[in-house]
Coordinates of C-alpha atoms in Angstrom, one line a residue:
Chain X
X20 CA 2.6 -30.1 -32.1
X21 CA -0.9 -29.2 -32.1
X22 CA -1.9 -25.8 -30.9
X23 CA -3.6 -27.3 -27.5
X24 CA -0.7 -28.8 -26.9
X25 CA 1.3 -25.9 -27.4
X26 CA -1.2 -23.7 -24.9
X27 CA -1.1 -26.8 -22.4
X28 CA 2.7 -26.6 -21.9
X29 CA 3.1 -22.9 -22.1
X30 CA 0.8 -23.1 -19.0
X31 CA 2.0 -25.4 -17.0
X32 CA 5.2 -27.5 -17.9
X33 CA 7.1 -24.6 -19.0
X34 CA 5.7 -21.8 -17.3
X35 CA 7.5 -18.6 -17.9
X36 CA 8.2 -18.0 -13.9
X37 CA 8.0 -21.1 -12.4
X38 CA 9.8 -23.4 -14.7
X39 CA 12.1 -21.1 -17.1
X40 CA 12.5 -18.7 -13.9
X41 CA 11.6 -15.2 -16.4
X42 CA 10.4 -12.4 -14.7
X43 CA 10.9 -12.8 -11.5
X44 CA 11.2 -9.3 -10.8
X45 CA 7.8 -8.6 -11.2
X46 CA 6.6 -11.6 -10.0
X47 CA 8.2 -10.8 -6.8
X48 CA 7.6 -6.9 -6.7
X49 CA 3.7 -7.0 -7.6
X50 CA 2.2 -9.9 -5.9
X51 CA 1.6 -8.6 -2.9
X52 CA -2.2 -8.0 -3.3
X53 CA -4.8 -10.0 -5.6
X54 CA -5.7 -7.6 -7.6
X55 CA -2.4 -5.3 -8.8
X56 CA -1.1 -8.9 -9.6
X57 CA -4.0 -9.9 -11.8
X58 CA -4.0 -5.6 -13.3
X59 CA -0.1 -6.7 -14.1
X60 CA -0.5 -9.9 -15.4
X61 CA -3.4 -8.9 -17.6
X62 CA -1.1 -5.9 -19.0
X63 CA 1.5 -8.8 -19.5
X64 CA -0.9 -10.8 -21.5
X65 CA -1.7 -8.1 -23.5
X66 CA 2.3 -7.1 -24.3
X67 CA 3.3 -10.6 -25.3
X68 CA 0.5 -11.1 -27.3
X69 CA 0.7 -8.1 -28.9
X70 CA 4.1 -7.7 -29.4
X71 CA 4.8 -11.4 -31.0
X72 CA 2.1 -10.7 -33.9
X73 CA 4.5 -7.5 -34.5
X74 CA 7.4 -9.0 -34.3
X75 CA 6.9 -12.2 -36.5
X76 CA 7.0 -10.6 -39.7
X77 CA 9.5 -8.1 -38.5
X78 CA 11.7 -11.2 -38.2
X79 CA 10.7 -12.7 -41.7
X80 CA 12.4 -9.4 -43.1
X81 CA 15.2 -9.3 -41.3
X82 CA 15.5 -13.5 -42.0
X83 CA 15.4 -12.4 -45.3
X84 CA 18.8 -10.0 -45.0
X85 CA 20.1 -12.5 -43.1
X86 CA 19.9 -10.4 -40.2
X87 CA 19.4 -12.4 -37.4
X88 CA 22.1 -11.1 -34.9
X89 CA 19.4 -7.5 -34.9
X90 CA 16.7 -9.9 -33.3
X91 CA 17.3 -9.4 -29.9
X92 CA 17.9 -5.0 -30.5
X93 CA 15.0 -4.6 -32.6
X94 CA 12.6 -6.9 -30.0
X95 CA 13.5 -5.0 -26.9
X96 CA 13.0 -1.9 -29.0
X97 CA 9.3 -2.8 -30.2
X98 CA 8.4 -3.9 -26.9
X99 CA 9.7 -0.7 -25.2
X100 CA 6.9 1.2 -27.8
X101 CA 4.1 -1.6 -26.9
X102 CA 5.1 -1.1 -23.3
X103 CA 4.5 2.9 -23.1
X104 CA 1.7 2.6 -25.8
X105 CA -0.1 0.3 -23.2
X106 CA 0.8 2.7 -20.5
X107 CA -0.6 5.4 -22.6
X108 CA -4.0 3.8 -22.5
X109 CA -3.9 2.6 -19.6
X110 CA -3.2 6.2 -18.4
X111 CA -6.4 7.3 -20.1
X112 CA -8.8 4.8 -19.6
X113 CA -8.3 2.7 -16.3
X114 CA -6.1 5.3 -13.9
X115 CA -6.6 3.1 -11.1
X116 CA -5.0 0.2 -12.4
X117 CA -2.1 2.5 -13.9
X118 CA -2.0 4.1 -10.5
X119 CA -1.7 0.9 -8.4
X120 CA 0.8 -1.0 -10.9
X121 CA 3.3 2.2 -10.8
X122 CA 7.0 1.9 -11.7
X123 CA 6.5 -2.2 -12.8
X124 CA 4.2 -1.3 -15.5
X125 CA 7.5 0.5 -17.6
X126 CA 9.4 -1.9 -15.9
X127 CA 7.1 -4.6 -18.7
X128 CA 9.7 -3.1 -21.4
X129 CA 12.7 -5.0 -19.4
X130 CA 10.5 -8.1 -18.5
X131 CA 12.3 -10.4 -19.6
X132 CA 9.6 -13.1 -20.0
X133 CA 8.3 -11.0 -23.0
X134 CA 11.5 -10.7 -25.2
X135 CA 12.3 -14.7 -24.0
X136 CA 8.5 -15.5 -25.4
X137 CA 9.3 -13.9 -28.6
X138 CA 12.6 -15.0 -29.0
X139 CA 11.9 -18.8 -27.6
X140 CA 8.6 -18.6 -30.5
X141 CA 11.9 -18.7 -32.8
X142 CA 13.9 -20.9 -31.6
X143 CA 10.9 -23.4 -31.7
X144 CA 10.5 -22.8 -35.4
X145 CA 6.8 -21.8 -34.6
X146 CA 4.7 -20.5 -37.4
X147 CA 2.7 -17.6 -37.1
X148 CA -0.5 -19.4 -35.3
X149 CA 1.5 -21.3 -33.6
X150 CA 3.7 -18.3 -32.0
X151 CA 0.3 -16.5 -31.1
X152 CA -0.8 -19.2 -29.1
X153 CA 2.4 -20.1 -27.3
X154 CA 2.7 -16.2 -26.5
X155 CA -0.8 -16.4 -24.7
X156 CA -0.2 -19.2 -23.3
X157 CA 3.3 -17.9 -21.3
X158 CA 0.8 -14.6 -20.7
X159 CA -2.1 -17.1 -19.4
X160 CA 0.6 -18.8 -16.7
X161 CA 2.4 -15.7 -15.6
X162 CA -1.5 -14.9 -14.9
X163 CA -1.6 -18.5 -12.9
X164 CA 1.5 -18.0 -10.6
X165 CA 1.2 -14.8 -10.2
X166 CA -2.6 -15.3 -8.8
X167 CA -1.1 -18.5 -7.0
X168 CA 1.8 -16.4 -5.5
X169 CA -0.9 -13.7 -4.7
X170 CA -3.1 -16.1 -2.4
X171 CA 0.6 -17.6 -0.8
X172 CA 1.4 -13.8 0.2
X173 CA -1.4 -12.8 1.9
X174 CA -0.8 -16.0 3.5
X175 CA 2.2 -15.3 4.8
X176 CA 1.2 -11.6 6.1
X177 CA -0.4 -13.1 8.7
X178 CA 2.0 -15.7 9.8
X179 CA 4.8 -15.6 12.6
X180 CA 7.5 -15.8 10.8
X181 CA 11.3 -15.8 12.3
X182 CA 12.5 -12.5 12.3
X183 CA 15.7 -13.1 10.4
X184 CA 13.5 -14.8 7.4
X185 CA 10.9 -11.5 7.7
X186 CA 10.5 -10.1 4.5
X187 CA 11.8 -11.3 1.1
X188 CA 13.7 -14.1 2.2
X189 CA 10.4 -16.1 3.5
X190 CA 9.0 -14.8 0.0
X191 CA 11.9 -16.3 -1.8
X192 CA 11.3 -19.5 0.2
X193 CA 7.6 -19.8 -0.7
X194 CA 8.7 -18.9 -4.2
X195 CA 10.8 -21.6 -4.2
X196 CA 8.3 -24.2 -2.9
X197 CA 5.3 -23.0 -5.7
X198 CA 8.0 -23.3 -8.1
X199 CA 8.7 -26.9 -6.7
X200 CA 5.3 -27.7 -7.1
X201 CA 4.9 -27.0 -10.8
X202 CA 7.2 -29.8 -11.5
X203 CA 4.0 -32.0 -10.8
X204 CA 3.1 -31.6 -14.2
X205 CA 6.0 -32.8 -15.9
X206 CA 5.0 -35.3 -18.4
X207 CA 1.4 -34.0 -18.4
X208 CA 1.6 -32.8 -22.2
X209 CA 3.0 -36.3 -23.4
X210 CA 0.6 -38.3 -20.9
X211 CA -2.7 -35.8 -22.7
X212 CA -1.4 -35.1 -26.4
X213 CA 1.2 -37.7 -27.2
Chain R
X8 CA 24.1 -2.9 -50.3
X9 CA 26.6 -2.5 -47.6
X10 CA 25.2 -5.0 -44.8
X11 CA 25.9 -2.1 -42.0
X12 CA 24.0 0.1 -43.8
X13 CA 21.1 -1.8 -43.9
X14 CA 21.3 -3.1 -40.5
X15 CA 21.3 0.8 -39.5
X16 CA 18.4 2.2 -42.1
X17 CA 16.2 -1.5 -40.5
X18 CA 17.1 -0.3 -36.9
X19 CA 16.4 3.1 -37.3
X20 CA 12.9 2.6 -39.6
X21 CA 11.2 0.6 -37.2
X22 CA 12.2 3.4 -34.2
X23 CA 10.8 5.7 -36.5
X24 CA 8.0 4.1 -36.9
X25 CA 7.5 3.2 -33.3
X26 CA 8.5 7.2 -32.2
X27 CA 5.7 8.2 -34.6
X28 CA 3.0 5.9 -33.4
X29 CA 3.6 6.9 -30.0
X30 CA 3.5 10.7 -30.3
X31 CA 0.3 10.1 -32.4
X32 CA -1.1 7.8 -29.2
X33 CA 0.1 10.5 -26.7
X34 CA -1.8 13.2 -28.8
X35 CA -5.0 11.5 -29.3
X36 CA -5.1 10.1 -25.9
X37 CA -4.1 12.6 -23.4
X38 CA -5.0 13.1 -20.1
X39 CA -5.2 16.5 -19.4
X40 CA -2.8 17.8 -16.4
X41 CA -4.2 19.7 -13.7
X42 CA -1.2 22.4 -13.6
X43 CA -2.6 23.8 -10.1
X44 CA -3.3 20.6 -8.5
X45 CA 0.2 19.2 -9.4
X46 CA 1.9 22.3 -7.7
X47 CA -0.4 21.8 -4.6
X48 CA 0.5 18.6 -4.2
X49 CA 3.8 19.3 -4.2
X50 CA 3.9 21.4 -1.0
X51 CA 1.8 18.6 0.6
X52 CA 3.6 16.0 2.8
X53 CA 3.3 13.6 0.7
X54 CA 2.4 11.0 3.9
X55 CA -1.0 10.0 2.5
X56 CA -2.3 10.0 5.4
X57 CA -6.0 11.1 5.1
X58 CA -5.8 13.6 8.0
X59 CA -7.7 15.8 5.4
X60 CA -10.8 13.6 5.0
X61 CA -9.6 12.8 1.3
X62 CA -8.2 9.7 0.1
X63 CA -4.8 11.3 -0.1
X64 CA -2.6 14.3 -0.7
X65 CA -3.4 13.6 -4.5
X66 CA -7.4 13.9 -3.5
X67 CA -7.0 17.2 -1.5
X68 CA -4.8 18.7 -4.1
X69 CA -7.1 18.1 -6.5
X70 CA -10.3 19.1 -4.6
X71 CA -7.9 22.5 -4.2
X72 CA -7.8 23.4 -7.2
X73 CA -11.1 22.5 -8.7
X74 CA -13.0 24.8 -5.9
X75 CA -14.8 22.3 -4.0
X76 CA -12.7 22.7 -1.2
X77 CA -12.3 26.1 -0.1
X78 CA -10.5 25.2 3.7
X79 CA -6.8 25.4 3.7
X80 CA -6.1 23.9 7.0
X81 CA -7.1 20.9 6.3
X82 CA -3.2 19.6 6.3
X83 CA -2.5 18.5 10.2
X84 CA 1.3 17.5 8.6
X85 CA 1.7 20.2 6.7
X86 CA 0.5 23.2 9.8
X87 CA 0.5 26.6 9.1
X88 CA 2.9 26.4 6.3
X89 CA 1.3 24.3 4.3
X90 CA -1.9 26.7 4.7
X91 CA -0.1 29.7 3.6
X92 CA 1.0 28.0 0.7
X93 CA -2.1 26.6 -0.7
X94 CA -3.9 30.0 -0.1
X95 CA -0.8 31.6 -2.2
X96 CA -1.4 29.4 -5.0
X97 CA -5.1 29.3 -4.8
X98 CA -6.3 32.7 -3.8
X99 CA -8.0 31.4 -0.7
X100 CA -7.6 32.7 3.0
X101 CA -5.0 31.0 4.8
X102 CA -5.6 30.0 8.0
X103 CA -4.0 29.0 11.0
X104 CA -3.8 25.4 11.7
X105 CA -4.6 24.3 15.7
X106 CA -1.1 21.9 16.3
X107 CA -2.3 18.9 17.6
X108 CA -0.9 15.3 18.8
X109 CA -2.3 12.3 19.7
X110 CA -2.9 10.4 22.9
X111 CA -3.8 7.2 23.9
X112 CA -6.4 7.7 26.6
X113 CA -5.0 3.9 28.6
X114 CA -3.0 3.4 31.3
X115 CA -3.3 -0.4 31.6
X116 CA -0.3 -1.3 32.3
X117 CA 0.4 -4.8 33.7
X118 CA 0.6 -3.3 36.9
X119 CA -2.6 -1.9 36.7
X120 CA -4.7 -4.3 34.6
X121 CA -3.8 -7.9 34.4
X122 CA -4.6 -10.2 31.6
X123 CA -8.1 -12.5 31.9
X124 CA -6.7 -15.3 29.1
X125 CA -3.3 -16.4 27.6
X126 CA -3.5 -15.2 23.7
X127 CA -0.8 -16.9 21.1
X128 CA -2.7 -15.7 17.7
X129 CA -1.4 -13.5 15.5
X130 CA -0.1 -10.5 16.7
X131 CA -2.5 -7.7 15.5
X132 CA -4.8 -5.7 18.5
X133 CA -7.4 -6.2 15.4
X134 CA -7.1 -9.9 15.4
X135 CA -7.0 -10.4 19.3
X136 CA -9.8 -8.0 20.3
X137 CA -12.1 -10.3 18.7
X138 CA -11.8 -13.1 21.3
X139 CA -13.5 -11.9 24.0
X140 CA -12.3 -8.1 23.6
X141 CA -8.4 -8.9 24.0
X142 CA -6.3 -10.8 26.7
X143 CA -6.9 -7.9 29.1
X144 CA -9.0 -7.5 31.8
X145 CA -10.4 -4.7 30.5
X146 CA -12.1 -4.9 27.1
X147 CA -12.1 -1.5 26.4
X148 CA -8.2 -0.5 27.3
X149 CA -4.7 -0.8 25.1
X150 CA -4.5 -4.5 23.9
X151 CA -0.6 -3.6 22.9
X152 CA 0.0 -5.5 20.0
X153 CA 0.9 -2.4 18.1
X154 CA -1.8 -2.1 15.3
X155 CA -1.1 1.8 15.8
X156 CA 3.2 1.2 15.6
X157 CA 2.7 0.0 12.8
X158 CA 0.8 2.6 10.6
X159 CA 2.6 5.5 12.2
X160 CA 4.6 6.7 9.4
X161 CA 7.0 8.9 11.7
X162 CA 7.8 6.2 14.1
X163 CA 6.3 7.5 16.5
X164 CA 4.9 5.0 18.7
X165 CA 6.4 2.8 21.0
X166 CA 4.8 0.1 22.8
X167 CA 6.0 0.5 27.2
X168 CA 4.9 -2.5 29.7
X169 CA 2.2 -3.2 27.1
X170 CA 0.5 -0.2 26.6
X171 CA 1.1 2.1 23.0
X172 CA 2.9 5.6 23.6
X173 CA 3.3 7.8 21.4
X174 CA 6.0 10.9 21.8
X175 CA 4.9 14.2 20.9
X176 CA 8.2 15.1 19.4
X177 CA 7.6 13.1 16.5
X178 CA 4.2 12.8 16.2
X179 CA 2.8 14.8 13.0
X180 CA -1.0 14.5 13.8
X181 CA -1.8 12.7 10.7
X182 CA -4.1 10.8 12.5
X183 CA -3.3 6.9 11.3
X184 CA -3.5 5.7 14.3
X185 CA -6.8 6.7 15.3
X186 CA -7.7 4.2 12.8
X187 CA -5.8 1.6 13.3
X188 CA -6.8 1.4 17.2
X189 CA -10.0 -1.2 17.1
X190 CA -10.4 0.3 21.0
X191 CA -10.7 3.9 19.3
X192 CA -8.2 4.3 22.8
X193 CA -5.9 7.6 20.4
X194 CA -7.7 11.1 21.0
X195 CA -5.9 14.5 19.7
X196 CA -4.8 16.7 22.2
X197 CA -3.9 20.3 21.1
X198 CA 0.4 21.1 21.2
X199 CA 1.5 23.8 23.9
X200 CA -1.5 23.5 25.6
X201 CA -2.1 22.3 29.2
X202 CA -5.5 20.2 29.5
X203 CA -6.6 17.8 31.5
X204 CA -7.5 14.3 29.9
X205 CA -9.3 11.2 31.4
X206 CA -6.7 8.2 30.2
X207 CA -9.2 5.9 30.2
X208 CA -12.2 4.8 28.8
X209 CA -14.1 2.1 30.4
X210 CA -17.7 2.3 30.0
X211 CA -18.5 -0.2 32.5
X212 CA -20.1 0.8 35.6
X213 CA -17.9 1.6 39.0
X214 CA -17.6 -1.7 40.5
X215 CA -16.9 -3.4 37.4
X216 CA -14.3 -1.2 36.2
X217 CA -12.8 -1.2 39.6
X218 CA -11.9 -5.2 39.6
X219 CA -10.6 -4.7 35.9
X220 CA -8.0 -1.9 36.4
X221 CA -6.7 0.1 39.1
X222 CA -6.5 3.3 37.4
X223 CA -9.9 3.0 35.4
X224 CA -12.9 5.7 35.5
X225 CA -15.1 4.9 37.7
X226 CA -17.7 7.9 37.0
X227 CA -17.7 8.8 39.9
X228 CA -18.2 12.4 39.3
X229 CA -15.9 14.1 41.6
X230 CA -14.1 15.7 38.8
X231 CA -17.3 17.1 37.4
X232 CA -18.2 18.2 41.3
X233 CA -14.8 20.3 41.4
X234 CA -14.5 22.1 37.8
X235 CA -15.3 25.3 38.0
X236 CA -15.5 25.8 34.1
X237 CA -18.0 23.1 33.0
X238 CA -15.6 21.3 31.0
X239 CA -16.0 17.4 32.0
X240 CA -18.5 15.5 31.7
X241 CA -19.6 12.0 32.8
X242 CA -21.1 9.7 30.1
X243 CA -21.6 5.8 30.6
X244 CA -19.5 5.9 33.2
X245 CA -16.6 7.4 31.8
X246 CA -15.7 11.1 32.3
X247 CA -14.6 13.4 29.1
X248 CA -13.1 16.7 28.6
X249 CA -14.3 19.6 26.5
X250 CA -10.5 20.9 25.7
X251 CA -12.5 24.6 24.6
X252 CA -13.8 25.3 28.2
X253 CA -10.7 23.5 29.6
X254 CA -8.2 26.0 31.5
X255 CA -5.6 23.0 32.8
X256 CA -6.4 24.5 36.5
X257 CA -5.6 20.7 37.8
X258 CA -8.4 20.4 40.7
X259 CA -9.8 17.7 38.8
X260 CA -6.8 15.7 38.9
X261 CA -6.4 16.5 42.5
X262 CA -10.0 15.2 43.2
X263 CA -9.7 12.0 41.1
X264 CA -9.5 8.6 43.0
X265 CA -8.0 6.5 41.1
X266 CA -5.9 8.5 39.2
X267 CA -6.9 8.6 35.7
X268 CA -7.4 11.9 35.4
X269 CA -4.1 13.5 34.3
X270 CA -2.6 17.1 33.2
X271 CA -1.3 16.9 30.2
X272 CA 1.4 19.1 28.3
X273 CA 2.0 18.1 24.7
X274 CA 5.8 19.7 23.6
X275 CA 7.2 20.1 20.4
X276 CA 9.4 22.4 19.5
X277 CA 8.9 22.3 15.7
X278 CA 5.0 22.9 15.4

C-alpha cells in the first residue's frame, strides 16, 4: 500500500471516530466550541504521532523476547508519560489552551483511539514509515470530525429541539447521522489508488 | 533468563525511564505557583461571575496578590466575608461590602403591554429584539425569553406572565444578568433598604409610551415635583432614582399616574 494511500484511508474510510467508533468520549465531551475541539485534536495529533515513533522500536524489542502479550501494558504506559509530558508544556507555553481543554487533556492517556492507532499500526504489519503516516493520518481525521462535529453543535444550540431529546441524546443523534455520512467514502481508496 | 523476570525488569525499565523524563520536564519547565493567589481563590465563590470587573475569580485572585488591586470588596458573592478574608491574607483593609440584588426595572405584563407581531424564532430575548425591538409593544421593556434565566447561576430568575423576576432570596448579586439583558431592563438595588424605583424604562415621549403600556413612564414629572430630597430625576422621558439621596418616604409613588413608580424592599436574610 503506498503511503498516500495509507494517509487517504486513515482519513476518511477508516476514520478513527466515525468509522472504528474510538474516542468518542472526547469527541463527545470537547466539541462543543470550534476552537477547544481543534486545541484537542491538535494535542491528539501530536500524542499519536509522537507516541507511535516511541513505541515502534519498543515493540521490535519486546518482538524479539517474544513478548508480545506486554504490548498493550507497556503502550498505555508510554502514552500515559507522552500524555502528562504534553500537558507539561502545554502548561508552560499555551495556558489558555491547557486552561480550556481541562480534565480531557489527561483524559488523552485513556483515549482510546491512541493505543488502537498504535496497536492497529501492528496488526497491519506496517513498517516504520508506514506506521508514522497512518498515525497522522487517524490524528488528521479525529481533527476532521471533530471540526465537522464542532460546526453540527453550534448548530444545534440554536435549534428547538424536543425537550426529551435536549441535551446529549440530540448529540448522539447528530453523531450518529455524521458518522452515517462518512460511509460515502467507502470505496474511495480502491476507486483513487487501486 | 526466566521469561517473568524479564517481562518485569522490560516493564519496569521503560517506567523508569518515562518517571525520569517527566520529573526532568517538570523541573525545567515549571510554572511557577502563586501561593497567595491560590489561597485567595479559594475563599472566592468560585461562580466566575465577573461581578469584580476581572475575567474571573482566578483574575481577581491573582490581581490580589500581585498588588494591583488593593479593593477588597470587590466580591458581590462573596460580601463581607469574603472581604475580611482577603484583607487577612493580604494585609489590606477590609471593607464592608454594600448587599445588593438585582431588579428588573419592567412591568409589561400581557396585561399591561400587548404584543405588536407574532415571533416563532428561536427563543433568545437576544435573537428576538433584533426584529423590530421584540414582539412587544414596547421596544424597550422585558421581551421574556429568559436570556437572564439562563445565566443566573443561582436559579434565581423566573419568568411570570412574560416578564423576568428575580427573587431576592437567592439572588447573589453577581451581576450576570445585567449582561445578558439586550434591554439593559436589570438595575441593582441595595438589600434591607427601602427605595423607590421607576420599573420602567421607556424613553419615548408621553403619548407614545402611553399607547404601548399602561404602566410605562410617561415623564411626567410629578414625582420630581413631590420629592423633597432631590433624588429623581427625569431624563428622555424616563424618571430615575439616585438610591444615596433616596429616603423611601413613598410620596412619589403616591403622585405617580400610571403606577410605575414603586417602593421597593429587597429581603434576605442571609446577606
Amino acid at each position: 500500500m503506498s503511503l498516500a494511500a495509507i494517509l487517504v484511508t486513515a482519513i476518511f474510510t477508516q476514520n478513527f471516530i466515525l468509522s472504528k467508533f474510538l474516542g468518542i468520549c472526547p469527541f463527545l465531551g470537547v466539541s462543543k466550541k470550534l476552537n477547544t475541539a481543534t486545541g484537542m485534536s491538535l494535542a491528539v495529533i501530536f500524542v499519536m504521532v509522537l507516541s507511535t515513533a516511541v513505541t515502534y522500536p519498543i515493540n521490535l524489542l519486546l518482538k524479539a523476547n517474544d513478548m508480545e502479550y506486554l504490548q498493550t501494558i507497556v503502550f498505555i504506559l508510554v502514552i500515559a508519560a507522552l500524555v502528562q509530558l504534553v500537558e507539561i508544556v502545554l502548561k508552560k507555553y499555551i495556558p489558555s489552551l491547557y486552561n480550556s481543554l481541562g480534565i480531557y487533556l489527561p483524559l488523552i492517556t485513556t483515549n482510546c483511539a491512541v493505543l488502537g492507532v498504535v496497536l492497529l499500526n501492528i496488526d497491519n504489519g506496517y513498517n516504520f514509515i508506514q506506521s508514522m503516516f497512518n498515525s497522522l493520518g487517524a490524528g488528521l481525521g479525529f481533527l476532521l470530525a471533530m471540526v465537522m462535529f464542532a460546526g453540527v453543535r453550534e448548530r444545534l444550540e440554536s435549534c428547538k429541539v424536543p425537550k426529551f431529546l435536549e441535551g446529549l441524546p440530540i448529540t448522539l443523534v447528530a453523531a450518529s447521522l455524521v458518522s452515517l455520512s462518512f460511509l460515502g467514502f467507502a470505496g474511495l481508496v480502491e476507486g483513487i489508488f487501486g | 533468563m526466566n521469561p517473568i523476570l524479564l517481562a518485569v525488569i522490560i516493564v519496569s525499565a521503560i517506567g523508569l525511564i518515562a518517571g525520569i523524563g517527566l520529573a526532568i520536564a517538570s523541573i525545567v519547565m515549571a510554572v511557577p505557583v502563586d501561593k497567595k493567589a491560590e489561597e485567595i481563590r479559594e475563599i472566592l465563590p468560585g461562580a466566575n461571575c465577573g461581578a469584580c470587573g476581572y475575567s474571573g475569580c482566578d483574575g481577581y485572585a491573582s490581581a490580589l496578590s500581585k498588588g494591583d488591586e488593593t479593593n477588597t470588596t470587590l466580591c458581590l458573592p462573596g460580601g463581607d466575608e469574603a472581604s475580611a478574608e482577603i484583607a487577612r491574607i493580604t494585609g489590606l483593609a477590609a471593607g464592608t461590602v454594600q448587599p445588593m440584588a438585582a431588579v428588573v426595572r419592567c412591568q409589561g405584563i400581557k396585561r399591561n403591554c400587548s404584543t405588536k407581531l407574532k415571533y416563532s424564532g428561536v427563543r433568545s430575548c437576544k435573537m428576538a429584539a433584533q426584529l423590530f425591538g421584540g414582539p412587544k409593544e414596547c421596544t424597550y421593556g422585558c421581551i421574556g425569553y429568559g436570556d437572564c434565566v439562563e445565566v443566573c447561576p443561582y436559579n434565581a430568575i423566573h419568568i411570570c406572565d412574560g416578564v423576568a423576576r428575580i427573587n431576592p432570596l437567592l439572588c447573589r448579586a453577581c451581576k450576570m444578568c445585567v449582561n445578558s439583558c439586550p434591554k439593559n431592563l436589570i438595575a441593582m438595588m441595595p438589600l434591607h433598604e427601602t427605595k423607590a424605583e421607576v420599573l420602567c424604562v421607556n424613553k419615548n415621549k408621553g403619548s407614545q409610551t402611553r399607547k404601548e403600556c399602561r404602566t410605562g413612564c410617561i415623564g411626567c414629572m410629578k414625582c420630581v415635583k413631590v420629592c423633597e430630597y432631590d433624588a429623581i430625576k427625569v431624563e428622555n422621558f424616563v424618571a430615575y432614582v439616585d438610591y444615596e439621596k433616596c429616603t423611601g418616604c413613598g410620596k412619589c409613588v403616591e403622585g405617580c399616574p400610571v403606577g410605575c413608580v414603586k417602593l421597593i424592599t429587597l429581603e434576605n436574610n442571609e446577606r
